[in-house]
C-alpha positions as YAML, in Angstrom:
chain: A
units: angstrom
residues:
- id: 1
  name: UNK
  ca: [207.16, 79.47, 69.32]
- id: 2
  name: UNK
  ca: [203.83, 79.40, 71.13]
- id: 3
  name: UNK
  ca: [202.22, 75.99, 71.69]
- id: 4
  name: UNK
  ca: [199.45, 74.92, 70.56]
- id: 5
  name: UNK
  ca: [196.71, 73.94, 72.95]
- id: 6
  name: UNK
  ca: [195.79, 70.24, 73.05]
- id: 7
  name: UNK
  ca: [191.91, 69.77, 73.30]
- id: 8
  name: UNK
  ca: [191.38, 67.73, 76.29]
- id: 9
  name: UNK
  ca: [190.12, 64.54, 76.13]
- id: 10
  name: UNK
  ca: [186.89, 63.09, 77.69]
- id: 11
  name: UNK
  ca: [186.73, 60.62, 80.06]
- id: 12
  name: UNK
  ca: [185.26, 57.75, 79.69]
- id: 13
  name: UNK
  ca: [182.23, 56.54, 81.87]
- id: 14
  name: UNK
  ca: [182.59, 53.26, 83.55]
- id: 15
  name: UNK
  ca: [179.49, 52.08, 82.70]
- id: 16
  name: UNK
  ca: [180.16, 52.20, 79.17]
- id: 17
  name: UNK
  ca: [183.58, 50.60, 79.32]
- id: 18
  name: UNK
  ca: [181.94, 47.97, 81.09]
- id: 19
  name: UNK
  ca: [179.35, 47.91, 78.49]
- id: 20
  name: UNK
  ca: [181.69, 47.69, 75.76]
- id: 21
  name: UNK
  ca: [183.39, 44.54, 77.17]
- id: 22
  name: UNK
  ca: [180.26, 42.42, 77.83]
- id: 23
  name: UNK
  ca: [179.61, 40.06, 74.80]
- id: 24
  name: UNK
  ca: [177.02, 40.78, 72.01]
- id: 25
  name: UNK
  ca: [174.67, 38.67, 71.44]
- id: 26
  name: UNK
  ca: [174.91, 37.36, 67.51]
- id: 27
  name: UNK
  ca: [173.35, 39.09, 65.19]
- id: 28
  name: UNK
  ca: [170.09, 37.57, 63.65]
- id: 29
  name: UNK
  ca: [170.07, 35.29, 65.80]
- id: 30
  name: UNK
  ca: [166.29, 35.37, 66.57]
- id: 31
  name: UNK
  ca: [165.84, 34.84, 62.44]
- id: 32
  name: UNK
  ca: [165.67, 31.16, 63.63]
- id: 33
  name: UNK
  ca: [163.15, 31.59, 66.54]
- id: 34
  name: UNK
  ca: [161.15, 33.75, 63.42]
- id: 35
  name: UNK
  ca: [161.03, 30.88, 60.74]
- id: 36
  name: UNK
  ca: [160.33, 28.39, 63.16]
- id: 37
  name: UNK
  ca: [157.00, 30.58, 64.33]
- id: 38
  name: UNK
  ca: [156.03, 31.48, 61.04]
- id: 39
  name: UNK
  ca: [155.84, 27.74, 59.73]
- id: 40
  name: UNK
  ca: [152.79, 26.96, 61.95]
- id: 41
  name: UNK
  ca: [151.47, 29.57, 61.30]
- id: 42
  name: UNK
  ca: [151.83, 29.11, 57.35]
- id: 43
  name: UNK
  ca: [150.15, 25.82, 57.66]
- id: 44
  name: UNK
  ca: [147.50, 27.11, 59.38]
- id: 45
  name: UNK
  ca: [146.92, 29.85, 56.99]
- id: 46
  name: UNK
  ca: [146.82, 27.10, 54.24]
- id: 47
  name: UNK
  ca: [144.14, 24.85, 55.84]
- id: 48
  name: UNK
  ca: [141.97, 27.56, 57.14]
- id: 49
  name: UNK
  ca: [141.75, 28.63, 53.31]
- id: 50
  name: UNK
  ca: [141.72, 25.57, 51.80]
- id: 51
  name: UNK
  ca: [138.72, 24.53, 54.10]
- id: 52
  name: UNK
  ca: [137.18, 27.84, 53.58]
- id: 53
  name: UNK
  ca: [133.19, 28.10, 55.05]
- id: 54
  name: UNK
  ca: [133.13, 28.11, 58.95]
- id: 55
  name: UNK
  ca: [136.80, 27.10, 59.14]
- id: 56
  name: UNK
  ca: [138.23, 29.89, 57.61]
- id: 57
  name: UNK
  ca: [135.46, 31.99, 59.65]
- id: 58
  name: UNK
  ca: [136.45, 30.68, 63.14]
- id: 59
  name: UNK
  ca: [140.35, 30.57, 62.25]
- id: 60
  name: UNK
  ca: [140.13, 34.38, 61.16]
- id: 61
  name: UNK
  ca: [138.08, 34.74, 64.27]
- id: 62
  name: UNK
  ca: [140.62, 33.36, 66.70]
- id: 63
  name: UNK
  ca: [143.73, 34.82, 64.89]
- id: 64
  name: UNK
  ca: [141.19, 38.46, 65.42]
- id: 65
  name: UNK
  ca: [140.64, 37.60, 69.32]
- id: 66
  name: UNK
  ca: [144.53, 36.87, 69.78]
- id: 67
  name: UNK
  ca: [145.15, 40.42, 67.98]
- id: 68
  name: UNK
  ca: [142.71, 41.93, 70.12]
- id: 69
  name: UNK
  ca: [143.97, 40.65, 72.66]
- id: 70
  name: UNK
  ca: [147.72, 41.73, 71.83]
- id: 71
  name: UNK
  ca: [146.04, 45.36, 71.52]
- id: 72
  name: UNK
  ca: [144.14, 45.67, 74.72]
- id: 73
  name: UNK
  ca: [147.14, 44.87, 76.56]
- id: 74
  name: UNK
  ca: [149.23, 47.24, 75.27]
- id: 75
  name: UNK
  ca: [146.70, 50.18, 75.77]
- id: 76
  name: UNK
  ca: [145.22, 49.14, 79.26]
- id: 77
  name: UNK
  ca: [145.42, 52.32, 80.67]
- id: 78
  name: UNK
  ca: [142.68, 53.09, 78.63]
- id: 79
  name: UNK
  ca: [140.53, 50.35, 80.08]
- id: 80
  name: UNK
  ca: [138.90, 49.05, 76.61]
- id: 81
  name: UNK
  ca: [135.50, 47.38, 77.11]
- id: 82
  name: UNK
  ca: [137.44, 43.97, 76.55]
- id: 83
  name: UNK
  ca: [134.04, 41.66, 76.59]
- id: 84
  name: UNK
  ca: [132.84, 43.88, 73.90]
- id: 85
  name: UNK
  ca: [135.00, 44.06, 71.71]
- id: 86
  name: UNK
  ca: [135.34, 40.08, 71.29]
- id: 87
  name: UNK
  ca: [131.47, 39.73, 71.45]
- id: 88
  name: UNK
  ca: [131.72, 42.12, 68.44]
- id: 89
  name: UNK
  ca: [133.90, 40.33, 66.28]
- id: 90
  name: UNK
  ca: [131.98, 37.10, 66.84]
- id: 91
  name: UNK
  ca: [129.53, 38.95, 65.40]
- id: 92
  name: UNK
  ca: [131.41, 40.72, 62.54]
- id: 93
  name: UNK
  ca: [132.67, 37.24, 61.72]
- id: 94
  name: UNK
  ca: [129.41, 35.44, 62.03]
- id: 95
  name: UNK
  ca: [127.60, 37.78, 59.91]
- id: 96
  name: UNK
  ca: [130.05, 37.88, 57.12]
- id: 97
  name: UNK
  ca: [130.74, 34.11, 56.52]
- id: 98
  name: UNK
  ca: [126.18, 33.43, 57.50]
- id: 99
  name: UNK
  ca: [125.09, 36.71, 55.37]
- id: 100
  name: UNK
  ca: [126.14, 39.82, 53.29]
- id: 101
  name: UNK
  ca: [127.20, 43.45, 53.42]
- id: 102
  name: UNK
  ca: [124.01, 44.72, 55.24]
- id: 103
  name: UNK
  ca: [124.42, 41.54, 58.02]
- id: 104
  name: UNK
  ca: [127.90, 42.79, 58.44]
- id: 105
  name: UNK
  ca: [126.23, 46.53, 59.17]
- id: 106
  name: UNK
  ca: [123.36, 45.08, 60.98]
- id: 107
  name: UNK
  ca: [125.76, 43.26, 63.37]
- id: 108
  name: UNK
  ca: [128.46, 46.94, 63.80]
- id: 109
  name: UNK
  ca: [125.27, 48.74, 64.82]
- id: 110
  name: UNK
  ca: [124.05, 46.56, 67.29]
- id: 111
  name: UNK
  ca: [127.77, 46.54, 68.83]
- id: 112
  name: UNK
  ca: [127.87, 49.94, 69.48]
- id: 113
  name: UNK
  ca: [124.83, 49.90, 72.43]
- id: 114
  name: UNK
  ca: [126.11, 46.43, 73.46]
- id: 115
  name: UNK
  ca: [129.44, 48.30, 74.11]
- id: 116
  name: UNK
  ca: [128.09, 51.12, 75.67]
- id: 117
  name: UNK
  ca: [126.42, 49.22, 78.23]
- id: 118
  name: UNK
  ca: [129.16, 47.09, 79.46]
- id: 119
  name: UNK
  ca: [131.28, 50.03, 79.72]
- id: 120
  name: UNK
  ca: [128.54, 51.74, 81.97]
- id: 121
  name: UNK
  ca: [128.82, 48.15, 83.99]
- id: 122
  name: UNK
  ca: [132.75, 48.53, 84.39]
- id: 123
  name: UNK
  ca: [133.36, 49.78, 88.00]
- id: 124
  name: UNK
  ca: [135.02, 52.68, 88.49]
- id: 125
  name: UNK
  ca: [138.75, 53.00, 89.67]
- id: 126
  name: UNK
  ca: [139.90, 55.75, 92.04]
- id: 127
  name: UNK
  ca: [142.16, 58.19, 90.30]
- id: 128
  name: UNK
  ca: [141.20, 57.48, 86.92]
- id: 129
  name: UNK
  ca: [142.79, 59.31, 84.75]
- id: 130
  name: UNK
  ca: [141.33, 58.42, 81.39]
- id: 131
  name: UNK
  ca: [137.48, 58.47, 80.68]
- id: 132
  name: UNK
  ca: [135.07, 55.73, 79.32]
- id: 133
  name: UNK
  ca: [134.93, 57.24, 75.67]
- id: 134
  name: UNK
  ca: [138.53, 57.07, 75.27]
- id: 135
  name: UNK
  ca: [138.31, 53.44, 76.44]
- id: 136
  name: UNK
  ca: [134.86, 52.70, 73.98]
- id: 137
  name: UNK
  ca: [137.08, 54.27, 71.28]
- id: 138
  name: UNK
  ca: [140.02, 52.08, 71.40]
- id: 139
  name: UNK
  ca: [137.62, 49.19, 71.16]
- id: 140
  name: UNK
  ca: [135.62, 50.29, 68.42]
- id: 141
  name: UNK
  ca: [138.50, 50.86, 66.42]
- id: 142
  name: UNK
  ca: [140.14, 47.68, 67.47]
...
């Protein structure tokens, strides 16, 4: 009788042997670490509504700065005009809680030349490999 050939079996790398013995860490166990974040930030929500007026204007304003923020530093390569684009949603913010639709307008179009010229200030880096418009367009749309 003719045998059968036996498919030959892989050897295992080390480095996931040594993987598989290391302990896992729980699972969900940053669902904690989440409700005890998002309870602050619940009660915030709640005053800055309840308040309303200014309040709820400056608390959407600084929850908008720390997003911009969040934003700009994950897309510096594009070197965003940073000063800009917070200076522009002071505005945005100002002019929507202090006026109406055409204040909001009024205060987008007069960001757009107030963001061109501090990206002509920013200095220029050797090497660059991304240009100012790319940069201007990340804040804009931020």
């Amino acid at each position: 009788m003719a045998e059968r050939a036996r498919p030959r079996r892989r050897a295992r790398p080390a480095q996931a042997s040594r993987n598989a013995r290391e302990p896992r860490p729980p699972r969900g166990g940053d669902l904690l670490r989440r409700v005890l974040v998002a309870i602050p930030a619940i009660v915030f929500a709640i005053v800055i509504v309840a308040a309303g007026g200014w309040v709820f204007a400056l608390g959407v304003l600084a929850l908008g700065w720390i997003c911009l923020h969040e934003l700009f530093r994950m897309y510096e390569r594009l070197r965003p005009v940073k000063l800009a684009g917070f200076i522009g949603l002071a505005g945005l913010a100002a002019a929507a809680q202090a006026g109406g639709e055409h204040q909001v307008l009024l205060a987008l179009v007069a960001f757009i030349p107030v963001m061109f010229l501090l990206a002509l200030a920013m200095p220029d880096l050797e090497g660059e490999a991304h240009t100012r418009t790319e940069g201007m367009a990340l804040t804009t749309l931020g």
